[in-house]
Every structure is written in C-alpha cells, then in structure tokens.
PDB file of C-alpha atoms in Angstrom:
ATOM      1  CA  MET A 709      90.411 116.795 197.795  1.00 44.00           C
ATOM      2  CA  LYS A 710      91.913 116.020 201.200  1.00 43.00           C
ATOM      3  CA  ILE A 711      95.405 115.515 199.661  1.00 44.00           C
ATOM      4  CA  SER A 712      95.216 118.848 197.822  1.00 44.00           C
ATOM      5  CA  LYS A 713      94.473 120.571 201.142  1.00 41.00           C
ATOM      6  CA  TYR A 714      97.598 119.039 202.721  1.00 41.00           C
ATOM      7  CA  ILE A 715      99.747 120.103 199.771  1.00 37.00           C
ATOM      8  CA  SER A 716      98.402 123.653 200.006  1.00 44.00           C
ATOM      9  CA  LEU A 717      99.127 123.708 203.750  1.00 41.00           C
ATOM     10  CA  ILE A 718     102.736 122.533 203.213  1.00 40.00           C
ATOM     11  CA  VAL A 719     103.378 125.108 200.488  1.00 40.00           C
ATOM     12  CA  PHE A 720     101.947 127.874 202.653  1.00 43.00           C
ATOM     13  CA  THR A 721     104.104 126.790 205.625  1.00 46.00           C
ATOM     14  CA  LEU A 722     107.258 126.758 203.485  1.00 43.00           C
ATOM     15  CA  PHE A 723     106.350 130.227 202.214  1.00 46.00           C
ATOM     16  CA  LEU A 724     106.103 131.556 205.768  1.00 47.00           C
ATOM     17  CA  LEU A 725     109.434 129.995 206.696  1.00 48.00           C
ATOM     18  CA  SER A 726     111.123 131.457 203.631  1.00 51.00           C
ATOM     19  CA  CYS A 727     109.821 134.910 204.575  1.00 53.00           C
ATOM     20  CA  GLU A 728     111.687 134.715 207.864  1.00 49.00           C
ATOM     21  CA  GLU A 729     115.047 133.909 206.239  1.00 51.00           C
ATOM     22  CA  VAL A 730     117.415 136.902 205.976  1.00 52.00           C
ATOM     23  CA  VAL A 731     118.852 137.188 202.479  1.00 51.00           C
ATOM     24  CA  ASN A 732     121.903 139.392 201.934  1.00 51.00           C
ATOM     25  CA  VAL A 733     122.185 140.449 198.309  1.00 51.00           C
ATOM     26  CA  ASP A 734     125.740 140.628 196.973  1.00 47.00           C
ATOM     27  CA  LEU A 735     125.937 144.342 196.188  1.00 48.00           C
ATOM     28  CA  ASP A 736     128.769 146.178 194.470  1.00 49.00           C
ATOM     29  CA  THR A 737     130.735 148.309 196.948  1.00 59.00           C
ATOM     30  CA  ALA A 738     131.979 151.650 195.660  1.00 68.00           C
ATOM     31  CA  SER A 739     135.053 153.402 196.997  1.00 83.00           C
ATOM     32  CA  PRO A 740     134.265 155.430 200.146  1.00 89.00           C
ATOM     33  CA  ARG A 741     133.362 159.080 199.606  1.00 92.00           C
ATOM     34  CA  LEU A 742     133.864 161.925 202.017  1.00 95.00           C
ATOM     35  CA  VAL A 743     130.663 163.034 203.778  1.00 95.00           C
ATOM     36  CA  VAL A 744     130.603 166.611 205.107  1.00 97.00           C
ATOM     37  CA  ASP A 745     128.054 167.635 207.745  1.00 96.00           C
ATOM     38  CA  ALA A 746     128.721 171.394 207.910  1.00 97.00           C
ATOM     39  CA  ALA A 747     125.623 173.160 209.205  1.00 97.00           C
ATOM     40  CA  ILE A 748     126.519 176.485 210.848  1.00 97.00           C
ATOM     41  CA  ASN A 749     123.468 177.489 212.900  1.00 96.00           C
ATOM     42  CA  TRP A 750     123.212 180.757 214.816  1.00 95.00           C
ATOM     43  CA  GLN A 751     120.421 180.823 217.400  1.00 94.00           C
ATOM     44  CA  LYS A 752     118.720 184.190 217.823  1.00 85.00           C
ATOM     45  CA  GLY A 753     119.823 186.025 220.940  1.00 81.00           C
ATOM     46  CA  THR A 754     123.078 184.068 221.380  1.00 87.00           C
ATOM     47  CA  THR A 755     126.669 184.459 220.174  1.00 81.00           C
ATOM     48  CA  GLU A 756     126.942 180.870 218.846  1.00 79.00           C
ATOM     49  CA  ALA A 757     130.736 181.287 218.831  1.00 90.00           C
ATOM     50  CA  GLU A 758     131.151 177.500 219.090  1.00 94.00           C
ATOM     51  CA  GLN A 759     130.389 175.638 215.869  1.00 96.00           C
ATOM     52  CA  LYS A 760     131.198 172.149 214.660  1.00 97.00           C
ATOM     53  CA  ILE A 761     131.659 170.269 211.396  1.00 98.00           C
ATOM     54  CA  ILE A 762     131.503 166.471 211.244  1.00 97.00           C
ATOM     55  CA  LEU A 763     133.431 164.431 208.670  1.00 97.00           C
ATOM     56  CA  SER A 764     132.823 160.788 207.842  1.00 95.00           C
ATOM     57  CA  THR A 765     132.852 158.514 204.801  1.00 94.00           C
ATOM     58  CA  THR A 766     130.271 156.387 203.074  1.00 89.00           C
ATOM     59  CA  THR A 767     130.272 152.685 203.866  1.00 78.00           C
ATOM     60  CA  SER A 768     128.718 149.442 202.639  1.00 66.00           C
ATOM     61  CA  PHE A 769     124.942 149.027 202.587  1.00 58.00           C
ATOM     62  CA  TYR A 770     124.925 146.426 205.381  1.00 59.00           C
ATOM     63  CA  SER A 771     127.285 148.254 207.769  1.00 63.00           C
ATOM     64  CA  ASN A 772     125.838 149.899 210.885  1.00 72.00           C
ATOM     65  CA  VAL A 773     129.073 151.732 211.649  1.00 78.00           C
ATOM     66  CA  ILE A 774     129.721 155.221 210.243  1.00 84.00           C
ATOM     67  CA  PRO A 775     133.482 155.580 209.573  1.00 91.00           C
ATOM     68  CA  ILE A 776     134.853 158.821 211.019  1.00 94.00           C
ATOM     69  CA  VAL A 777     137.434 160.980 209.242  1.00 96.00           C
ATOM     70  CA  SER A 778     140.408 162.028 211.351  1.00 96.00           C
ATOM     71  CA  GLY A 779     143.415 164.140 210.443  1.00 96.00           C
ATOM     72  CA  ALA A 780     141.671 166.472 208.001  1.00 97.00           C
ATOM     73  CA  THR A 781     142.313 170.221 207.851  1.00 98.00           C
ATOM     74  CA  VAL A 782     139.066 172.193 208.154  1.00 98.00           C
ATOM     75  CA  SER A 783     138.543 175.962 207.952  1.00 98.00           C
ATOM     76  CA  VAL A 784     135.891 178.542 207.073  1.00 98.00           C
ATOM     77  CA  LYS A 785     136.813 181.923 205.533  1.00 98.00           C
ATOM     78  CA  SER A 786     134.634 185.042 205.391  1.00 97.00           C
ATOM     79  CA  SER A 787     134.486 187.365 202.370  1.00 95.00           C
ATOM     80  CA  ASP A 788     136.951 189.725 204.074  1.00 94.00           C
ATOM     81  CA  ASP A 789     139.471 186.874 204.509  1.00 95.00           C
ATOM     82  CA  LEU A 790     138.851 186.245 208.215  1.00 97.00           C
ATOM     83  CA  ILE A 791     139.726 182.575 208.699  1.00 98.00           C
ATOM     84  CA  TYR A 792     138.163 180.314 211.342  1.00 98.00           C
ATOM     85  CA  ILE A 793     140.042 177.092 212.103  1.00 98.00           C
ATOM     86  CA  PHE A 794     138.055 173.994 213.075  1.00 98.00           C
ATOM     87  CA  ASN A 795     140.195 171.656 215.190  1.00 98.00           C
ATOM     88  CA  GLU A 796     139.405 167.981 215.579  1.00 97.00           C
ATOM     89  CA  VAL A 797     138.261 166.718 218.959  1.00 96.00           C
ATOM     90  CA  SER A 798     140.625 163.808 219.735  1.00 90.00           C
ATOM     91  CA  ASN A 799     140.092 161.447 216.790  1.00 88.00           C
ATOM     92  CA  THR A 800     136.298 161.725 216.730  1.00 94.00           C
ATOM     93  CA  GLY A 801     135.729 163.116 213.236  1.00 96.00           C
ATOM     94  CA  GLU A 802     134.171 166.167 214.906  1.00 98.00           C
ATOM     95  CA  TYR A 803     135.900 169.475 214.194  1.00 98.00           C
ATOM     96  CA  LYS A 804     135.153 172.502 216.400  1.00 98.00           C
ATOM     97  CA  CYS A 805     135.702 176.246 216.273  1.00 97.00           C
ATOM     98  CA  ILE A 806     135.188 178.270 219.471  1.00 96.00           C
ATOM     99  CA  ASP A 807     135.396 181.824 218.089  1.00 95.00           C
ATOM    100  CA  PHE A 808     133.144 181.828 215.014  1.00 96.00           C
ATOM    101  CA  LYS A 809     131.406 185.147 214.293  1.00 93.00           C
ATOM    102  CA  PRO A 810     128.165 184.658 212.348  1.00 93.00           C
ATOM    103  CA  ILE A 811     127.022 187.631 210.256  1.00 94.00           C
ATOM    104  CA  ILE A 812     123.692 187.691 208.390  1.00 95.00           C
ATOM    105  CA  GLY A 813     124.250 188.210 204.658  1.00 96.00           C
ATOM    106  CA  GLU A 814     127.954 187.358 204.886  1.00 97.00           C
ATOM    107  CA  THR A 815     129.384 184.861 202.397  1.00 98.00           C
ATOM    108  CA  TYR A 816     131.648 182.137 203.760  1.00 98.00           C
ATOM    109  CA  THR A 817     133.845 179.516 202.098  1.00 98.00           C
ATOM    110  CA  LEU A 818     134.448 176.101 203.632  1.00 98.00           C
ATOM    111  CA  THR A 819     137.734 174.320 202.877  1.00 98.00           C
ATOM    112  CA  VAL A 820     138.417 170.695 203.805  1.00 98.00           C
ATOM    113  CA  ILE A 821     141.772 169.088 202.979  1.00 98.00           C
ATOM    114  CA  TYR A 822     141.685 165.297 203.263  1.00 97.00           C
ATOM    115  CA  ASN A 823     143.893 162.582 201.761  1.00 95.00           C
ATOM    116  CA  GLY A 824     145.743 165.149 199.653  1.00 96.00           C
ATOM    117  CA  GLU A 825     142.549 166.495 198.064  1.00 97.00           C
ATOM    118  CA  THR A 826     140.845 169.847 198.638  1.00 98.00           C
ATOM    119  CA  TYR A 827     137.075 170.186 198.998  1.00 98.00           C
ATOM    120  CA  THR A 828     135.357 173.590 199.027  1.00 98.00           C
ATOM    121  CA  ALA A 829     131.868 175.063 199.299  1.00 98.00           C
ATOM    122  CA  THR A 830     130.559 178.630 199.383  1.00 98.00           C
ATOM    123  CA  GLU A 831     127.319 179.773 201.018  1.00 98.00           C
ATOM    124  CA  THR A 832     125.706 182.928 202.414  1.00 97.00           C
ATOM    125  CA  MET A 833     124.258 183.105 205.932  1.00 97.00           C
ATOM    126  CA  GLN A 834     120.466 183.457 205.867  1.00 97.00           C
ATOM    127  CA  SER A 835     118.249 185.254 208.385  1.00 95.00           C
ATOM    128  CA  VAL A 836     115.011 183.982 209.880  1.00 95.00           C
ATOM    129  CA  THR A 837     112.002 185.669 211.456  1.00 93.00           C
ATOM    130  CA  ALA A 838     111.038 184.653 214.970  1.00 94.00           C
ATOM    131  CA  ILE A 839     108.234 182.225 215.729  1.00 95.00           C
ATOM    132  CA  ASP A 840     105.171 184.295 216.656  1.00 95.00           C
ATOM    133  CA  GLU A 841     102.757 181.751 218.051  1.00 95.00           C
ATOM    134  CA  ILE A 842     102.119 178.041 218.464  1.00 95.00           C
ATOM    135  CA  LYS A 843      98.601 176.633 218.578  1.00 92.00           C
ATOM    136  CA  PRO A 844      97.293 173.105 219.145  1.00 89.00           C
ATOM    137  CA  LYS A 845      95.637 171.512 216.108  1.00 83.00           C
ATOM    138  CA  ASN A 846      93.874 168.497 217.513  1.00 72.00           C
ATOM    139  CA  ASP A 847      91.455 167.938 214.650  1.00 64.00           C
ATOM    140  CA  GLY A 848      92.365 164.299 214.164  1.00 54.00           C
ATOM    141  CA  GLY A 849      94.488 164.657 211.017  1.00 51.00           C
ATOM    142  CA  PHE A 850      94.386 161.936 208.384  1.00 48.00           C
ATOM    143  CA  SER A 851      93.957 159.093 210.866  1.00 51.00           C
ATOM    144  CA  GLY A 852      91.277 160.817 212.914  1.00 55.00           C
ATOM    145  CA  LYS A 853      93.390 160.252 216.035  1.00 66.00           C
ATOM    146  CA  ASP A 854      96.328 162.607 215.477  1.00 77.00           C
ATOM    147  CA  TYR A 855      97.426 165.308 217.874  1.00 86.00           C
ATOM    148  CA  GLY A 856      99.291 168.213 216.342  1.00 89.00           C
ATOM    149  CA  ILE A 857     100.448 171.818 216.403  1.00 92.00           C
ATOM    150  CA  GLU A 858     100.641 174.794 214.050  1.00 94.00           C
ATOM    151  CA  VAL A 859     103.651 177.113 214.282  1.00 96.00           C
ATOM    152  CA  TYR A 860     103.149 180.672 212.964  1.00 96.00           C
ATOM    153  CA  PHE A 861     105.727 183.216 211.775  1.00 95.00           C
ATOM    154  CA  LYS A 862     105.706 186.422 209.731  1.00 92.00           C
ATOM    155  CA  ASP A 863     107.335 186.244 206.301  1.00 90.00           C
ATOM    156  CA  PRO A 864     109.136 189.511 205.341  1.00 89.00           C
ATOM    157  CA  ILE A 865     108.674 191.126 201.907  1.00 84.00           C
ATOM    158  CA  ALA A 866     111.568 189.420 200.131  1.00 84.00           C
ATOM    159  CA  GLU A 867     112.021 185.976 198.660  1.00 85.00           C
ATOM    160  CA  ASN A 868     112.810 183.627 201.536  1.00 93.00           C
ATOM    161  CA  PHE A 869     113.180 179.928 202.169  1.00 96.00           C
ATOM    162  CA  TYR A 870     112.730 178.116 205.451  1.00 96.00           C
ATOM    163  CA  MET A 871     113.296 174.764 207.115  1.00 97.00           C
ATOM    164  CA  VAL A 872     111.860 173.437 210.365  1.00 97.00           C
ATOM    165  CA  LYS A 873     112.905 170.549 212.579  1.00 96.00           C
ATOM    166  CA  PHE A 874     110.317 168.935 214.851  1.00 96.00           C
ATOM    167  CA  MET A 875     111.747 166.684 217.559  1.00 96.00           C
ATOM    168  CA  PRO A 876     109.077 165.151 219.814  1.00 95.00           C
ATOM    169  CA  GLU A 877     110.531 163.595 222.967  1.00 95.00           C
ATOM    170  CA  ILE A 878     109.057 160.229 221.990  1.00 91.00           C
ATOM    171  CA  TYR A 879     110.882 160.077 218.625  1.00 91.00           C
ATOM    172  CA  LYS A 880     114.339 158.625 217.978  1.00 88.00           C
ATOM    173  CA  SER A 881     114.988 160.992 215.072  1.00 89.00           C
ATOM    174  CA  PRO A 882     113.641 164.434 214.083  1.00 93.00           C
ATOM    175  CA  ARG A 883     111.200 165.318 211.317  1.00 93.00           C
ATOM    176  CA  PHE A 884     112.103 168.045 208.823  1.00 95.00           C
ATOM    177  CA  ARG A 885     110.059 170.253 206.487  1.00 95.00           C
ATOM    178  CA  VAL A 886     111.041 172.971 203.974  1.00 96.00           C
ATOM    179  CA  ILE A 887     108.993 175.765 202.443  1.00 94.00           C
ATOM    180  CA  GLY A 888     109.388 178.817 200.205  1.00 90.00           C
ATOM    181  CA  ASP A 889     107.292 181.978 199.911  1.00 82.00           C
ATOM    182  CA  LYS A 890     106.816 182.284 196.144  1.00 77.00           C
ATOM    183  CA  PHE A 891     103.020 182.557 196.412  1.00 72.00           C
ATOM    184  CA  THR A 892     102.699 183.954 199.948  1.00 76.00           C
ATOM    185  CA  ASN A 893     105.437 186.567 200.076  1.00 79.00           C
ATOM    186  CA  GLY A 894     105.044 189.035 202.953  1.00 79.00           C
ATOM    187  CA  ASN A 895     102.208 187.157 204.659  1.00 85.00           C
ATOM    188  CA  GLN A 896     101.899 185.109 207.793  1.00 90.00           C
ATOM    189  CA  LYS A 897     103.069 181.550 207.258  1.00 92.00           C
ATOM    190  CA  SER A 898     102.926 178.430 209.366  1.00 93.00           C
ATOM    191  CA  TRP A 899     104.303 174.953 209.858  1.00 94.00           C
ATOM    192  CA  ARG A 900     101.920 172.171 210.729  1.00 92.00           C
ATOM    193  CA  PHE A 901     102.933 168.945 212.426  1.00 93.00           C
ATOM    194  CA  SER A 902     100.785 166.055 213.595  1.00 89.00           C
ATOM    195  CA  ASP A 903     101.146 162.364 214.246  1.00 87.00           C
ATOM    196  CA  GLU A 904      99.052 159.588 215.743  1.00 86.00           C
ATOM    197  CA  ASP A 905     101.890 158.778 218.194  1.00 87.00           C
ATOM    198  CA  LEU A 906     101.643 162.217 219.800  1.00 88.00           C
ATOM    199  CA  LYS A 907      99.463 162.748 222.836  1.00 87.00           C
ATOM    200  CA  GLN A 908      98.609 165.365 225.433  1.00 86.00           C
ATOM    201  CA  GLY A 909     101.667 166.226 227.472  1.00 91.00           C
ATOM    202  CA  THR A 910     104.162 165.340 224.722  1.00 92.00           C
ATOM    203  CA  ARG A 911     106.979 167.889 224.470  1.00 95.00           C
ATOM    204  CA  ILE A 912     108.120 168.931 220.985  1.00 96.00           C
ATOM    205  CA  ASP A 913     111.374 170.822 220.401  1.00 97.00           C
ATOM    206  CA  ILE A 914     111.063 173.128 217.370  1.00 97.00           C
ATOM    207  CA  THR A 915     113.928 174.651 215.376  1.00 97.00           C
ATOM    208  CA  HIS A 916     113.015 177.191 212.669  1.00 97.00           C
ATOM    209  CA  TYR A 917     115.770 177.904 210.078  1.00 97.00           C
ATOM    210  CA  GLY A 918     116.346 180.540 207.424  1.00 97.00           C
ATOM    211  CA  ILE A 919     117.959 178.777 204.436  1.00 97.00           C
ATOM    212  CA  SER A 920     119.152 179.593 200.921  1.00 97.00           C
ATOM    213  CA  GLU A 921     117.236 178.590 197.805  1.00 96.00           C
ATOM    214  CA  ALA A 922     119.975 176.108 196.880  1.00 96.00           C
ATOM    215  CA  TYR A 923     119.790 174.450 200.305  1.00 97.00           C
ATOM    216  CA  TYR A 924     115.987 174.424 200.050  1.00 96.00           C
ATOM    217  CA  ASN A 925     116.249 172.496 196.756  1.00 95.00           C
ATOM    218  CA  TYR A 926     118.768 170.071 198.254  1.00 95.00           C
ATOM    219  CA  MET A 927     116.747 169.369 201.413  1.00 95.00           C
ATOM    220  CA  ASN A 928     113.535 169.075 199.420  1.00 94.00           C
ATOM    221  CA  LYS A 929     115.078 166.126 197.545  1.00 92.00           C
ATOM    222  CA  ILE A 930     116.518 164.576 200.711  1.00 91.00           C
ATOM    223  CA  ILE A 931     113.198 164.818 202.580  1.00 90.00           C
ATOM    224  CA  SER A 932     111.304 163.403 199.602  1.00 87.00           C
ATOM    225  CA  ILE A 933     113.611 160.378 199.459  1.00 85.00           C
ATOM    226  CA  ALA A 934     113.495 159.877 203.226  1.00 79.00           C
ATOM    227  CA  SER A 935     109.692 160.078 203.263  1.00 72.00           C
ATOM    228  CA  SER A 936     109.521 157.088 200.919  1.00 64.00           C
ATOM    229  CA  SER A 937     111.743 154.980 203.183  1.00 56.00           C
ATOM    230  CA  ALA A 938     111.270 153.664 206.696  1.00 47.00           C
ATOM    231  CA  GLY A 939     111.540 156.203 209.463  1.00 48.00           C
ATOM    232  CA  GLY A 940     111.235 159.347 207.370  1.00 48.00           C
ATOM    233  CA  SER A 941     114.437 160.959 208.681  1.00 53.00           C
ATOM    234  CA  PRO A 942     116.542 162.745 206.032  1.00 56.00           C
ATOM    235  CA  PHE A 943     119.707 161.759 207.884  1.00 50.00           C
ATOM    236  CA  GLN A 944     119.216 158.035 207.482  1.00 48.00           C
ATOM    237  CA  THR A 945     121.008 156.451 204.507  1.00 47.00           C
ATOM    238  CA  PRO A 946     118.980 157.456 201.409  1.00 47.00           C
ATOM    239  CA  PRO A 947     118.425 155.002 198.515  1.00 45.00           C
ATOM    240  CA  ALA A 948     119.895 157.474 196.010  1.00 53.00           C
ATOM    241  CA  THR A 949     122.843 159.857 195.835  1.00 75.00           C
ATOM    242  CA  VAL A 950     121.937 163.527 196.243  1.00 87.00           C
ATOM    243  CA  ARG A 951     124.785 165.913 195.494  1.00 90.00           C
ATOM    244  CA  GLY A 952     125.245 168.946 197.730  1.00 94.00           C
ATOM    245  CA  ASN A 953     127.408 172.030 197.290  1.00 96.00           C
ATOM    246  CA  ILE A 954     130.751 170.435 198.260  1.00 97.00           C
ATOM    247  CA  VAL A 955     133.189 170.509 195.325  1.00 96.00           C
ATOM    248  CA  ASN A 956     136.430 168.542 195.045  1.00 97.00           C
ATOM    249  CA  SER A 957     138.759 171.041 193.369  1.00 96.00           C
ATOM    250  CA  THR A 958     141.537 168.436 193.130  1.00 97.00           C
ATOM    251  CA  ASP A 959     139.554 165.648 191.461  1.00 96.00           C
ATOM    252  CA  ALA A 960     135.988 166.525 190.432  1.00 94.00           C
ATOM    253  CA  ALA A 961     135.112 162.861 189.860  1.00 93.00           C
ATOM    254  CA  ASN A 962     135.819 162.072 193.519  1.00 94.00           C
ATOM    255  CA  TYR A 963     133.023 164.289 194.761  1.00 94.00           C
ATOM    256  CA  ALA A 964     131.923 164.502 198.387  1.00 95.00           C
ATOM    257  CA  LEU A 965     128.420 164.199 199.824  1.00 94.00           C
ATOM    258  CA  GLY A 966     126.790 166.612 202.264  1.00 95.00           C
ATOM    259  CA  TYR A 967     126.157 170.341 202.397  1.00 97.00           C
ATOM    260  CA  PHE A 968     127.687 173.526 203.795  1.00 98.00           C
ATOM    261  CA  SER A 969     124.874 175.738 205.108  1.00 98.00           C
ATOM    262  CA  LEU A 970     124.647 178.821 207.327  1.00 98.00           C
ATOM    263  CA  SER A 971     121.374 179.682 209.029  1.00 97.00           C
ATOM    264  CA  GLU A 972     119.975 181.956 211.675  1.00 97.00           C
ATOM    265  CA  VAL A 973     117.568 179.836 213.726  1.00 97.00           C
ATOM    266  CA  ASP A 974     114.800 180.353 216.247  1.00 96.00           C
ATOM    267  CA  VAL A 975     114.425 177.587 218.826  1.00 96.00           C
ATOM    268  CA  THR A 976     111.481 176.907 221.118  1.00 96.00           C
ATOM    269  CA  ASN A 977     109.482 174.021 222.543  1.00 94.00           C
ATOM    270  CA  TYR A 978     105.831 173.252 223.046  1.00 95.00           C
ATOM    271  CA  VAL A 979     103.895 170.803 225.187  1.00 94.00           C
ATOM    272  CA  ILE A 980     100.773 169.468 223.482  1.00 89.00           C
ATOM    273  CA  GLN A 981      97.625 170.619 225.278  1.00 81.00           C
TER     274      GLN A 981
END
C-alpha cells in the first residue's frame, strides 16, 4: 500500500512537469496572403479628411511579428470617378490620404496593386444616429460583481446595422459588438457593456458605427470566433479564415484577407459612476 502511494506521487509529479514543457507542433505554413485593414471612419461633426489604410501579410502561427507591406499602390475612387491617393508613410505599411471627402450614401471602390496583382473592393458609406444617453448599469451582471453601462440611440425607420467599440482604459484591446434592427426597426436601441474588471472611476471610450449588412455579417463571424479564444478581441489572430470583401482580380485563388468599410461614427466617453 505504501509503495503504491509512492508510485502515484511520482506519476503525478511527472505529469505536472510535463504540463510545464512548451511543445511546438510542426504546422504547415501556407504562402503569405495580403491583409487589408481599410476602415474609413468619418466622425460626426468633423471633416475626417485624413484617412489611412494598413497593409500587411499573414505569417506563421508562432510568429509575434506582423510583416508590413511596402511599395504597394493604394487608391479609393468615388462613383463619380474622383480618385483619392493613399501614400505610404516611409516604409511602415501605413498608407495615408489627407484630402478624403466622405459622403453618406456614396459608393467607393478600393484598389490595391501589390506584387503585380490587383485587389479591389466596393462599399457604400453608411450613416449612424448619434448616441442619446449613457446610463450606469451596476446590477452585478452574470458574476454578481460587474460594473457596466447602457448606451442608448434612436434607430431610424429604415433597415440599419450598427457596430460599437468599447475601450476601457484598463484594457489592452477593445471589445466589439454588432447589431441589426430587423425586429426593432424605428425604436430606441441600446448597447450594454459590463465586466467584473470594471470599477467606479473607470473611463470607457465608446465608438458607435453605422455599417453595411455585408460588414455586419463579416464582423459577426469575426467576433464569434474571437469570443471563443483568449482575449476576445476580433483583431487577434483568429483560428479560422474569414473572407472579407477584398477580391484579387488578377488571381482569384490568391485572395486577400480583411475588409473595406466606410462608416459614419459617433464617439464619446463615459466614466463609470
């Protein structure tokens, strides 16, 4: 009986030691794909003439470095053929335009030329209603200890889709939500956000977006995947490939990742009471 106890103790100790060993699985590495971060956001009450588009490529699972894409040609064209050139900022993979003119309801086409291939995407700029009111919702939430807020806005009588970004000052990455108005069209709507890490005095930056139905469907998948992984941020590397609206017109098989979106946004902040 005493010997069996020693054997059990040794096995248990070896199990604990094996749990601490880092095991790198030999994964297949696919050819890098272009990743396009092209979110054109127009804040209410501003000109938002300066916009940026970020280009990078996919990398191996174990890499912590995001490879930038330099030397690409990037432009956005309106439906009346007004062309906005996005120039790269000194080998950073960040391409900027300083004279963009956002127009609600206007349709724009993004063109990226990289490594001899042409990538395009077309999207219409969506409007958003202003945030009406923010109220504290300190009812404990699921844990019984959560602090939270509820953000109210009026939904106009038309089919609309929305996204919100909550960025508490204590977080390293934002939290996103999306919603449609299929069953609540024309009524007051709200976003609710709570977390046990929030407390009185915590500042939360809130960005409220008007988005297209296609972008709603895309972000809904991204957020769902991110919610099942550590951190919950949709801009961490997801465990599955989600295709956006970027099309490679030169070689369809060499598709890009990312999305070209245009949104009017309302931005505010709130300090938890």
